[in-house]
JSON list of C-alpha atoms in Angstrom, two decimals:
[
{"chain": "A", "resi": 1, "resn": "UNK", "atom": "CA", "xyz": [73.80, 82.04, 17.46]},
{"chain": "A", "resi": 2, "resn": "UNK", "atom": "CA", "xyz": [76.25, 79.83, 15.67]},
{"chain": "A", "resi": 3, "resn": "UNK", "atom": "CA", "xyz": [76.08, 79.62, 12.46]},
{"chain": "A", "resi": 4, "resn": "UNK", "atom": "CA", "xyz": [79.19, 78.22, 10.75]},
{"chain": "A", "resi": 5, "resn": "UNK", "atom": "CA", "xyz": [77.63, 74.44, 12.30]},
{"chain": "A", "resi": 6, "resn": "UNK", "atom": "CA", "xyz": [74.71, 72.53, 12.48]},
{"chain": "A", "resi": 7, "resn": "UNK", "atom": "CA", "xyz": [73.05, 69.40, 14.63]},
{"chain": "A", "resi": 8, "resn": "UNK", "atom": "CA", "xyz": [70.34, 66.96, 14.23]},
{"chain": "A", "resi": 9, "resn": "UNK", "atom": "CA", "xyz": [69.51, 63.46, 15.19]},
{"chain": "A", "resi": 10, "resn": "UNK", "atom": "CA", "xyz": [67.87, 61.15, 12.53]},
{"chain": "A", "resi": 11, "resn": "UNK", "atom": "CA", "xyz": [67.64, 57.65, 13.96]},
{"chain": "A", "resi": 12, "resn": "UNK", "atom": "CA", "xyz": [69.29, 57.90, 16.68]},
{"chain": "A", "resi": 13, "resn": "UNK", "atom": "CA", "xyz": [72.41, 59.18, 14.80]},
{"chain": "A", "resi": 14, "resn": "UNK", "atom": "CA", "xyz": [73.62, 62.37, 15.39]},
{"chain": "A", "resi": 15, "resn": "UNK", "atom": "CA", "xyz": [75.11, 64.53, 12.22]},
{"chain": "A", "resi": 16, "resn": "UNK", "atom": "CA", "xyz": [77.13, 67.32, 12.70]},
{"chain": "A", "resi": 17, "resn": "UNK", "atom": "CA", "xyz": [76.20, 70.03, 9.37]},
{"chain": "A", "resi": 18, "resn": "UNK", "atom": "CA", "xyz": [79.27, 72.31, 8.68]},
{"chain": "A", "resi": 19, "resn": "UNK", "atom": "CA", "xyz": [78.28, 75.54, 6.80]},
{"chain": "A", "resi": 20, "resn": "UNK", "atom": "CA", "xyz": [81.62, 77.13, 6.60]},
{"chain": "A", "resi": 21, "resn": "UNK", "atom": "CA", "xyz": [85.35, 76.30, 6.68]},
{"chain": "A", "resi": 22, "resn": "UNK", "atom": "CA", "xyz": [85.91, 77.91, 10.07]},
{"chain": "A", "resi": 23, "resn": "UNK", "atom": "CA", "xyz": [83.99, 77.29, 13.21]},
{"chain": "A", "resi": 24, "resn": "UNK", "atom": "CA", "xyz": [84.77, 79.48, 16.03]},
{"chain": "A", "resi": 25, "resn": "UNK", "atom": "CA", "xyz": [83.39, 78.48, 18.80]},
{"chain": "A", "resi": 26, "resn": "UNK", "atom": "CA", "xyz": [84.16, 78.18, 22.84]},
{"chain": "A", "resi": 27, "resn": "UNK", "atom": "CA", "xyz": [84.79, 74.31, 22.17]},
{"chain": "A", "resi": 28, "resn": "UNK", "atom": "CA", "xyz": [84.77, 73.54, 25.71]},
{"chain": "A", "resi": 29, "resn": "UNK", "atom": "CA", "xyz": [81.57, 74.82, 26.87]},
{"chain": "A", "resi": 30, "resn": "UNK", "atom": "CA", "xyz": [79.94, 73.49, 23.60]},
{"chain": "A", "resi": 31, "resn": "UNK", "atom": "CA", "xyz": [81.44, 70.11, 23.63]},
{"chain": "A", "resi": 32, "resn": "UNK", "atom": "CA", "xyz": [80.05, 70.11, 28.24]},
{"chain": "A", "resi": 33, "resn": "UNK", "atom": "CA", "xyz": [76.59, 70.99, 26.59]},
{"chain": "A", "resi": 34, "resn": "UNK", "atom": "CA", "xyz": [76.64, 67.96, 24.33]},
{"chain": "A", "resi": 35, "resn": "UNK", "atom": "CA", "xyz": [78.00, 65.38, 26.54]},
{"chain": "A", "resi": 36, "resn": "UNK", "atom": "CA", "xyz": [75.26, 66.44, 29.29]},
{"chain": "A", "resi": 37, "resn": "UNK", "atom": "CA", "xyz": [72.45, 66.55, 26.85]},
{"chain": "A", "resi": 38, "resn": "UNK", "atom": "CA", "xyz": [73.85, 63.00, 25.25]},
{"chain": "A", "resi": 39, "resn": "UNK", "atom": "CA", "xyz": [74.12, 61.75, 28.81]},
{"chain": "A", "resi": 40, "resn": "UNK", "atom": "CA", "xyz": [70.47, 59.55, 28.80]},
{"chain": "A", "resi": 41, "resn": "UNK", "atom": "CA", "xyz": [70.27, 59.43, 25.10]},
{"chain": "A", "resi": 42, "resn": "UNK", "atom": "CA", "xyz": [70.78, 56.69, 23.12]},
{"chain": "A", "resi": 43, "resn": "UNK", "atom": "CA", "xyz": [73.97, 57.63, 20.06]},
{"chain": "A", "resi": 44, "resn": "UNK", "atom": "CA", "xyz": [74.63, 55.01, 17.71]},
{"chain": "A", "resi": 45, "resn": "UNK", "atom": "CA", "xyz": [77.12, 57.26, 15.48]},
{"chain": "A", "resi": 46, "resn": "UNK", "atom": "CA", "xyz": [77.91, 60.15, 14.42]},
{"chain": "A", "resi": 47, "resn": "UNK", "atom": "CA", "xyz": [78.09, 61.85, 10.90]},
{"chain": "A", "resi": 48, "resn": "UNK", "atom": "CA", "xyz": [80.67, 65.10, 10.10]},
{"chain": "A", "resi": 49, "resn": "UNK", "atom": "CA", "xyz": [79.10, 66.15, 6.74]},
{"chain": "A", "resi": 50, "resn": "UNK", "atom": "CA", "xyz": [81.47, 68.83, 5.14]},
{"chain": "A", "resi": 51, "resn": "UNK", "atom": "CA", "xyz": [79.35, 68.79, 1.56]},
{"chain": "A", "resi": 52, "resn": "UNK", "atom": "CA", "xyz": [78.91, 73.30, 1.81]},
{"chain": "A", "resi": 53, "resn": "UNK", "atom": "CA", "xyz": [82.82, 73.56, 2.40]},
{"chain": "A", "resi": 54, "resn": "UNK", "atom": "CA", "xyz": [85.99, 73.56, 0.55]},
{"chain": "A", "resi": 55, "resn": "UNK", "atom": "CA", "xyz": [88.54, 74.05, 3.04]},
{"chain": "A", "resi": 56, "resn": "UNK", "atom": "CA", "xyz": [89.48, 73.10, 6.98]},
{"chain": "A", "resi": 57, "resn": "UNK", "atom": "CA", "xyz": [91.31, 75.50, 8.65]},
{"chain": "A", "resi": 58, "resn": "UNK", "atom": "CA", "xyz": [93.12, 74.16, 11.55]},
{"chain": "A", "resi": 59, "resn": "UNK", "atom": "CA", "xyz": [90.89, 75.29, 14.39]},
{"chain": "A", "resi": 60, "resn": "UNK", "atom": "CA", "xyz": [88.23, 73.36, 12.29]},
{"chain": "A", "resi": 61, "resn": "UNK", "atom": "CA", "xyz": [90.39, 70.24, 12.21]},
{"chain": "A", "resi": 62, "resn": "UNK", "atom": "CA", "xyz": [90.95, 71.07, 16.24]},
{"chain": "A", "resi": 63, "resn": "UNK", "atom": "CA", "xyz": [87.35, 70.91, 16.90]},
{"chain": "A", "resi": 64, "resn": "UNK", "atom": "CA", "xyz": [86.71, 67.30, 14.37]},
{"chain": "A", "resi": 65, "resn": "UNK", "atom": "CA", "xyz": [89.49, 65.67, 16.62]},
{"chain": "A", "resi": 66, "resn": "UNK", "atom": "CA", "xyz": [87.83, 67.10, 19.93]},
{"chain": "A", "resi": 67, "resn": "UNK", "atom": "CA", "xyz": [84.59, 65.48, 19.15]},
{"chain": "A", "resi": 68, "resn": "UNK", "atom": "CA", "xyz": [85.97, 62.33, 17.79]},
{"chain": "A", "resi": 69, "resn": "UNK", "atom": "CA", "xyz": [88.25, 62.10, 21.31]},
{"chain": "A", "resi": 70, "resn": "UNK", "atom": "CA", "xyz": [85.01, 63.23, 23.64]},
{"chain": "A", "resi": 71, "resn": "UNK", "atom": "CA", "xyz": [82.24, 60.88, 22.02]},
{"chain": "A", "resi": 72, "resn": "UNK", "atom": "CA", "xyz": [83.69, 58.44, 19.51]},
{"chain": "A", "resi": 73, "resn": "UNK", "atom": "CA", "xyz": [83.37, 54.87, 20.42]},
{"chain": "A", "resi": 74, "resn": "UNK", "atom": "CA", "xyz": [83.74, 51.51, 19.23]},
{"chain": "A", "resi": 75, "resn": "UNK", "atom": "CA", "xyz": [79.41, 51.38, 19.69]},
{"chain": "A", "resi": 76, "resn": "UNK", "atom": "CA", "xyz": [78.75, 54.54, 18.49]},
{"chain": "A", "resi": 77, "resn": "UNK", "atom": "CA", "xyz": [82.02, 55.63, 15.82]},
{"chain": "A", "resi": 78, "resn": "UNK", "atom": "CA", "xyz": [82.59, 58.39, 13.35]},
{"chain": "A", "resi": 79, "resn": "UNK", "atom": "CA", "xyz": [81.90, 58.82, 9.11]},
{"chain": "A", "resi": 80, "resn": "UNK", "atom": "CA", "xyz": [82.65, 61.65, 7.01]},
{"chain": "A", "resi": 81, "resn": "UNK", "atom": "CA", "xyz": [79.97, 62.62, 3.95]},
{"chain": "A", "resi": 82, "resn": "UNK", "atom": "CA", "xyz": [80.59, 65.03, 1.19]},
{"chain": "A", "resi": 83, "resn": "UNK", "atom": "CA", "xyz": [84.09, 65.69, 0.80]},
{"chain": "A", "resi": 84, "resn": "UNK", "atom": "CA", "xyz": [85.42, 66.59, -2.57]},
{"chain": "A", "resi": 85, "resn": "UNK", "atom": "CA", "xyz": [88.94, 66.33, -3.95]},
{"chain": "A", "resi": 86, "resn": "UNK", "atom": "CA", "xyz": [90.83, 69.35, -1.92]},
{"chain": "A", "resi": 87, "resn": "UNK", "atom": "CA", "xyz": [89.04, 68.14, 1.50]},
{"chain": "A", "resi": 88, "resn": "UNK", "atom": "CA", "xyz": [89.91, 64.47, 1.05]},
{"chain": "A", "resi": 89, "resn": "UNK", "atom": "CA", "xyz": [93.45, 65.44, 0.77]},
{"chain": "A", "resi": 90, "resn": "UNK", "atom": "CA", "xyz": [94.00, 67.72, 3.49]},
{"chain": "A", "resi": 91, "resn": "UNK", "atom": "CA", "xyz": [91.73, 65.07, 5.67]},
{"chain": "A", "resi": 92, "resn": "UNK", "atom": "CA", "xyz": [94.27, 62.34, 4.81]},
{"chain": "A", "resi": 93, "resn": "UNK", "atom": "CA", "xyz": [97.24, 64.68, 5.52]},
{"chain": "A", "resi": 94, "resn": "UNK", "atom": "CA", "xyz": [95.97, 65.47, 8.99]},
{"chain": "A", "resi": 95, "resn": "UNK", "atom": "CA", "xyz": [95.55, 62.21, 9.61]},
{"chain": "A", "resi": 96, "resn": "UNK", "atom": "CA", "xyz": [91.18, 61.97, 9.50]},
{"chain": "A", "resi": 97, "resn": "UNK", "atom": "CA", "xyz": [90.87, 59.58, 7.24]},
{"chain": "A", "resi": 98, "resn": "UNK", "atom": "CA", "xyz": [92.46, 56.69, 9.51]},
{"chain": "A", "resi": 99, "resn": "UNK", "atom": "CA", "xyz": [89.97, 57.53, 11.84]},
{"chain": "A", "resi": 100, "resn": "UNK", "atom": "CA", "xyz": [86.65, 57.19, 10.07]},
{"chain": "A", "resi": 101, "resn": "UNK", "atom": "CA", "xyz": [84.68, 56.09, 7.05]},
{"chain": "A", "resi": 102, "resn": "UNK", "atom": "CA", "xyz": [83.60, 58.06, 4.29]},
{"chain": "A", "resi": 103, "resn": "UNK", "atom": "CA", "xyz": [80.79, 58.39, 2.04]},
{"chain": "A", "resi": 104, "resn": "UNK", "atom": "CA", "xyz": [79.40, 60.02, -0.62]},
{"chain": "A", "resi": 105, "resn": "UNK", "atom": "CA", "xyz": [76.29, 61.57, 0.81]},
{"chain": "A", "resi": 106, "resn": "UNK", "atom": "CA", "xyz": [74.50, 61.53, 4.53]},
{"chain": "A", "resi": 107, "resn": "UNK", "atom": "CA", "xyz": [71.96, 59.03, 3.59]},
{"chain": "A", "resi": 108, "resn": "UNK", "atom": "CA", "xyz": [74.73, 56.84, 2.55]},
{"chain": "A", "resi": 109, "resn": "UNK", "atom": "CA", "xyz": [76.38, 57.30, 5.63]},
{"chain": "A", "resi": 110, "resn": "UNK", "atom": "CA", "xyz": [73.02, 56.70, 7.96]},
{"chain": "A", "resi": 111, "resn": "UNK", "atom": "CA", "xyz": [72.30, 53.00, 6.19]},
{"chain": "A", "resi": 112, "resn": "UNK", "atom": "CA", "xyz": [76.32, 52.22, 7.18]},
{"chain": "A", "resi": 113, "resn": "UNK", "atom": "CA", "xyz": [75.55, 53.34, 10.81]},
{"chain": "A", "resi": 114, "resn": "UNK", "atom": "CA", "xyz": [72.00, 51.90, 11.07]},
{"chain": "A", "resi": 115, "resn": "UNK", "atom": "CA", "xyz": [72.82, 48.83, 9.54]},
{"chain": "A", "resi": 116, "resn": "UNK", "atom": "CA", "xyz": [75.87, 47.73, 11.98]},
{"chain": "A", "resi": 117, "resn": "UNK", "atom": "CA", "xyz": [73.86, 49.34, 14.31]},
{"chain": "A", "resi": 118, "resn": "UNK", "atom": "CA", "xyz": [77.46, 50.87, 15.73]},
{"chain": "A", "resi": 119, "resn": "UNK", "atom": "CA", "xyz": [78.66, 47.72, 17.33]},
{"chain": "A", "resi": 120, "resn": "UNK", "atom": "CA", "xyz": [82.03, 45.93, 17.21]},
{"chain": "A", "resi": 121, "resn": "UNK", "atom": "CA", "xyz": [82.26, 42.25, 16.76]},
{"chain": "A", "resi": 122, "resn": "UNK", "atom": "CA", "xyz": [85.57, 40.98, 17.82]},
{"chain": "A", "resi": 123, "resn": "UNK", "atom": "CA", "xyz": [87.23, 38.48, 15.49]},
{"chain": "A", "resi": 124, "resn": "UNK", "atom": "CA", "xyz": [87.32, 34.99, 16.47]},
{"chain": "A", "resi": 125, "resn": "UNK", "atom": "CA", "xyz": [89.64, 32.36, 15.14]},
{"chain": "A", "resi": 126, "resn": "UNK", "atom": "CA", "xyz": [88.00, 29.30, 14.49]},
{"chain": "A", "resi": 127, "resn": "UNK", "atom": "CA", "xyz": [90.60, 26.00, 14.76]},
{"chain": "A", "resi": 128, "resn": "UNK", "atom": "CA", "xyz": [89.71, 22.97, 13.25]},
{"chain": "A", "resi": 129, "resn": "UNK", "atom": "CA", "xyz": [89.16, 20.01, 15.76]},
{"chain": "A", "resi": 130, "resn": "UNK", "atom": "CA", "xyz": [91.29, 17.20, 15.41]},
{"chain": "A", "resi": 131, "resn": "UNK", "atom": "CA", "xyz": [90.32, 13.45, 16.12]},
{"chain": "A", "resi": 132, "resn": "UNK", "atom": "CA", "xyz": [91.28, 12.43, 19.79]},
{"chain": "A", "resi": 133, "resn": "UNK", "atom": "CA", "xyz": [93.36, 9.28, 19.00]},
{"chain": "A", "resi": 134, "resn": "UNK", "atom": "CA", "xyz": [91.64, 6.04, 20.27]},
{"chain": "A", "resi": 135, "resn": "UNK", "atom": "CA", "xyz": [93.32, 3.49, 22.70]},
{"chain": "A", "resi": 136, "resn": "UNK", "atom": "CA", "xyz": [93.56, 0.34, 22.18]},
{"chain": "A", "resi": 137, "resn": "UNK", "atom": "CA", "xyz": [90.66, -2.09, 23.70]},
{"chain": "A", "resi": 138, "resn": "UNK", "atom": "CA", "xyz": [91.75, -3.89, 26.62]},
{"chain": "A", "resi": 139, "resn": "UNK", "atom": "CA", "xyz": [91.53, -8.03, 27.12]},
{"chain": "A", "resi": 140, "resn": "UNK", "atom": "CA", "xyz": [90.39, -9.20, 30.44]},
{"chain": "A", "resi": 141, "resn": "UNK", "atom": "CA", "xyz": [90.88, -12.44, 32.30]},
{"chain": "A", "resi": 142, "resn": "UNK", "atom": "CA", "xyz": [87.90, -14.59, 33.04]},
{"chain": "A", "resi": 143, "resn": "UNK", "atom": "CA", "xyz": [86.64, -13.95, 36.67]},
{"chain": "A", "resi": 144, "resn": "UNK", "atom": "CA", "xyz": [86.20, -17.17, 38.63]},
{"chain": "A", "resi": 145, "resn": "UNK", "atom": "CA", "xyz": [82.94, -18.09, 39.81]},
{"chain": "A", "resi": 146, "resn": "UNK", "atom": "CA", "xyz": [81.97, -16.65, 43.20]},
{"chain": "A", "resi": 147, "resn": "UNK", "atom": "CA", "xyz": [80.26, -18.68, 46.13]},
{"chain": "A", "resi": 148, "resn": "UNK", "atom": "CA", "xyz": [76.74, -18.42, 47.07]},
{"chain": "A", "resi": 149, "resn": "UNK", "atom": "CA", "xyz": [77.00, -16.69, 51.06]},
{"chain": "A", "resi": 150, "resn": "UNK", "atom": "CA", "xyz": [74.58, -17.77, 53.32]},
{"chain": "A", "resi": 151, "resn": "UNK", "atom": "CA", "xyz": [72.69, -15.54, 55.15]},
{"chain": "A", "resi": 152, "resn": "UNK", "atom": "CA", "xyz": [71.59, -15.97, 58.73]},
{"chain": "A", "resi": 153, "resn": "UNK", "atom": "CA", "xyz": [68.40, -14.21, 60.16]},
{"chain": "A", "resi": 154, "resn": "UNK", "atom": "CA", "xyz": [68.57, -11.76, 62.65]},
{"chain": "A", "resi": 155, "resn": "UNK", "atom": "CA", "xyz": [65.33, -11.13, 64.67]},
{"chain": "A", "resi": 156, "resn": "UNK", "atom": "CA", "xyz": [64.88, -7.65, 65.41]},
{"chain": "A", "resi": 157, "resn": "UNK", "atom": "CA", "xyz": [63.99, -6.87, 68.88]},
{"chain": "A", "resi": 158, "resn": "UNK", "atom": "CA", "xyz": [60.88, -4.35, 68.76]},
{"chain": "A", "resi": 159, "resn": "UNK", "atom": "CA", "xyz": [61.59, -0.55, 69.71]},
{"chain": "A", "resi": 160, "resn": "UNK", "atom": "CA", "xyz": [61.21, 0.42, 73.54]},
{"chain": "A", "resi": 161, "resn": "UNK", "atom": "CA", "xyz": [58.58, 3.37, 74.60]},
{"chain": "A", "resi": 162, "resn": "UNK", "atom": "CA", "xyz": [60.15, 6.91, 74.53]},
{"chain": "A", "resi": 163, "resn": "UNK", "atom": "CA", "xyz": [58.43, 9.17, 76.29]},
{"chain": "A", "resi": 164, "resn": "UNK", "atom": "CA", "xyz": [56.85, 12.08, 74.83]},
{"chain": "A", "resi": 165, "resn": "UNK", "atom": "CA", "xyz": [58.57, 15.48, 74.67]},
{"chain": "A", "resi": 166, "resn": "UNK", "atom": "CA", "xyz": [57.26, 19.07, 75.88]},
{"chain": "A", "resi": 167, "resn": "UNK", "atom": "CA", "xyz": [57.94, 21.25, 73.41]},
{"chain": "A", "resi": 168, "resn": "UNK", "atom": "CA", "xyz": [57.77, 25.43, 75.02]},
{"chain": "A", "resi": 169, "resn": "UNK", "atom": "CA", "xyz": [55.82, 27.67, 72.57]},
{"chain": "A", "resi": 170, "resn": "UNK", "atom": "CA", "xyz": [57.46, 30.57, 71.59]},
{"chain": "A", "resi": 171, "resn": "UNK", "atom": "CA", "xyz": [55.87, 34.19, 72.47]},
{"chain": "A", "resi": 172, "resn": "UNK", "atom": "CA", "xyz": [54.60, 36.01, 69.55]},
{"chain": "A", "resi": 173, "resn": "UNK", "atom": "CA", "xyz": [56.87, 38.39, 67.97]},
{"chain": "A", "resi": 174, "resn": "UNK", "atom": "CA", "xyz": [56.89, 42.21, 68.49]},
{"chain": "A", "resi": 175, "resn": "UNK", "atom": "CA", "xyz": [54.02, 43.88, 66.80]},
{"chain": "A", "resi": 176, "resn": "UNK", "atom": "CA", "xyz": [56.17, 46.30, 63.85]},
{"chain": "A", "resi": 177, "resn": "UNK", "atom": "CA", "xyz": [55.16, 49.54, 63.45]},
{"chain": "A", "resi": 178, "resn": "UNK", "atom": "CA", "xyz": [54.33, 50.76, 59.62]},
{"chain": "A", "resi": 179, "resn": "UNK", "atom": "CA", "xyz": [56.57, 53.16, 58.33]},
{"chain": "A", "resi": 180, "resn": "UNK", "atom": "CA", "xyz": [55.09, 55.84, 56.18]},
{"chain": "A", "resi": 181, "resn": "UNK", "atom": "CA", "xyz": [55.55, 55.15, 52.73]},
{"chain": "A", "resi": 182, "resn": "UNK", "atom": "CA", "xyz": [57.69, 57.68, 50.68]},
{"chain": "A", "resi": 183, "resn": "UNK", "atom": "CA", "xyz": [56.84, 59.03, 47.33]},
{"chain": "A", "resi": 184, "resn": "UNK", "atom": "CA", "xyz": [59.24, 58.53, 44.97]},
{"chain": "A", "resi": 185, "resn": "UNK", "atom": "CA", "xyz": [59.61, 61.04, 41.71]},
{"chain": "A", "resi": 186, "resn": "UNK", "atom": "CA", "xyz": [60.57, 59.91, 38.42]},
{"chain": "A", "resi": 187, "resn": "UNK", "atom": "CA", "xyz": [62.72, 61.86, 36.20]},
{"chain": "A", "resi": 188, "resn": "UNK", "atom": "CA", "xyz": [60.55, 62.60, 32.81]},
{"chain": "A", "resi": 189, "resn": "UNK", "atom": "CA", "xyz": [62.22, 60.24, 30.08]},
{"chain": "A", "resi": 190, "resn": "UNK", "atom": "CA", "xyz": [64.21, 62.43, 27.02]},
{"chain": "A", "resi": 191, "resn": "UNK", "atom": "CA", "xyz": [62.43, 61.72, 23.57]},
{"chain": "A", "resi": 192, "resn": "UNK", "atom": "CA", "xyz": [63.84, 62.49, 20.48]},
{"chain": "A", "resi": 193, "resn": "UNK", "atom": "CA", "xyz": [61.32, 66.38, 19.84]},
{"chain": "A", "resi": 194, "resn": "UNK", "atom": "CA", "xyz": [62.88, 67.04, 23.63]},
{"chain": "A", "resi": 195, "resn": "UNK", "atom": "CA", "xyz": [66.65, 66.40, 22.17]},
{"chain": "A", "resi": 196, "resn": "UNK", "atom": "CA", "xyz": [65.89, 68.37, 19.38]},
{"chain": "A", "resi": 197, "resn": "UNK", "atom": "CA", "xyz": [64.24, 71.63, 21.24]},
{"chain": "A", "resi": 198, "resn": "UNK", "atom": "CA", "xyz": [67.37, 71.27, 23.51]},
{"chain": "A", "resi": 199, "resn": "UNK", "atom": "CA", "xyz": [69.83, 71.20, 20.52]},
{"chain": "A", "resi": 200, "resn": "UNK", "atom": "CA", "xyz": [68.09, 74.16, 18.91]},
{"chain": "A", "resi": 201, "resn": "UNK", "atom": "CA", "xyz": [68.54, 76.12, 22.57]},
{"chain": "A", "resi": 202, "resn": "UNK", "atom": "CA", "xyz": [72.49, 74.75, 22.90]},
{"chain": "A", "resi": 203, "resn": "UNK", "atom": "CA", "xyz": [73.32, 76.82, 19.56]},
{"chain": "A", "resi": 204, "resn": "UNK", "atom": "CA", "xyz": [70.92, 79.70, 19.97]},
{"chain": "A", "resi": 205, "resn": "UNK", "atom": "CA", "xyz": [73.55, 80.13, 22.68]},
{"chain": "A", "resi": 206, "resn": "UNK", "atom": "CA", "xyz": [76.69, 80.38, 21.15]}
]
């Protein structure tokens, strides 16, 4: 079972616990566990709380960049919580701290994530619009008066018989045979106590 990390998903935001400095763990396998089980679930972010530990040893740091590479997005990023003085310098030595927020505690970090809701608005430069310039109003000449036309009437001379046209009916169309209606089966939708269970069984495993 693995022990030196933790996961849970409080609306719909998943935090990553770590309980000690080093986590050894077959990264690839566990990282191909997450990714499947994340597949049809709904992430909006993703918290790396580090409030039990004083220290990140480097295949700790290894595994932070692996899961900010494999499932950090602009809709769904990364914060840190609960790093004291010695973490917050080796994170800004390695290079962390460019990558993500921090804050002081997890709840602090869940009203950052819920309230952008993890999505990235572009910036847009607004120009102000200038006045089109005007042209000048143009003077025209007096039109001369026109003559009256006068019209002549044309009798019309009254339409001549057609004669009336068969039109063939067409044959019925081909009677179609019913097909036999196939059953489709829906895949049972993943709710939150079914991510959970799963996460529970993904580190009973390791």
């Amino acid at each position: 079972m693995l022990n030196e990390i933790s996961c849970e998903i409080e609306q719909e935001i998943c935090v990553f616990h770590f309980m000690e400095d080093k986590v050894s763990v077959d990264t690839g396998v566990f990282i191909d566990k997450l990714k499947e089980l994340f597949a049809n679930y709904p992430i909006r972010g993703y918290i790396l709380d580090m409030e039990k530990i004083n220290f990140l040893p480097s295949m700790t740091i290894g595994f932070i960049f692996l899961l900010m590479r494999e499932f950090g997005k602009p809709e769904s990023p990364f914060v840190i919580t609960g790093v004291n003085d010695m973490l917050g310098k080796v994170i800004t030595m390695v290079g962390i701290s460019k990558l993500c927020r921090q804050f002081p505690g997890v709840e602090e970090g869940l009203k950052h994530l819920s309230g952008q809701g993890g999505s990235f608005v572009p910036k847009i430069n607004i120009k102000a619009e200038q006045p089109e310039p005007v042209a000048p109003a143009k003077v025209e000449a007096p039109v001369p008066p026109v003559k009256p036309e006068i019209k002549q009437e044309v009798k019309a001379e009254p339409p001549k018989p057609q004669k009336p046209i068969s039109i063939p009916t067409p044959p019925p169309p081909p009677k179609q045979q019913s097909q036999p209606v196939r059953e489709t089966t829906e895949e049972p939708e993943q709710t939150l106590e079914s991510i959970q269970e799963e996460l529970k069984n993904i580190f009973k495993g390791f």
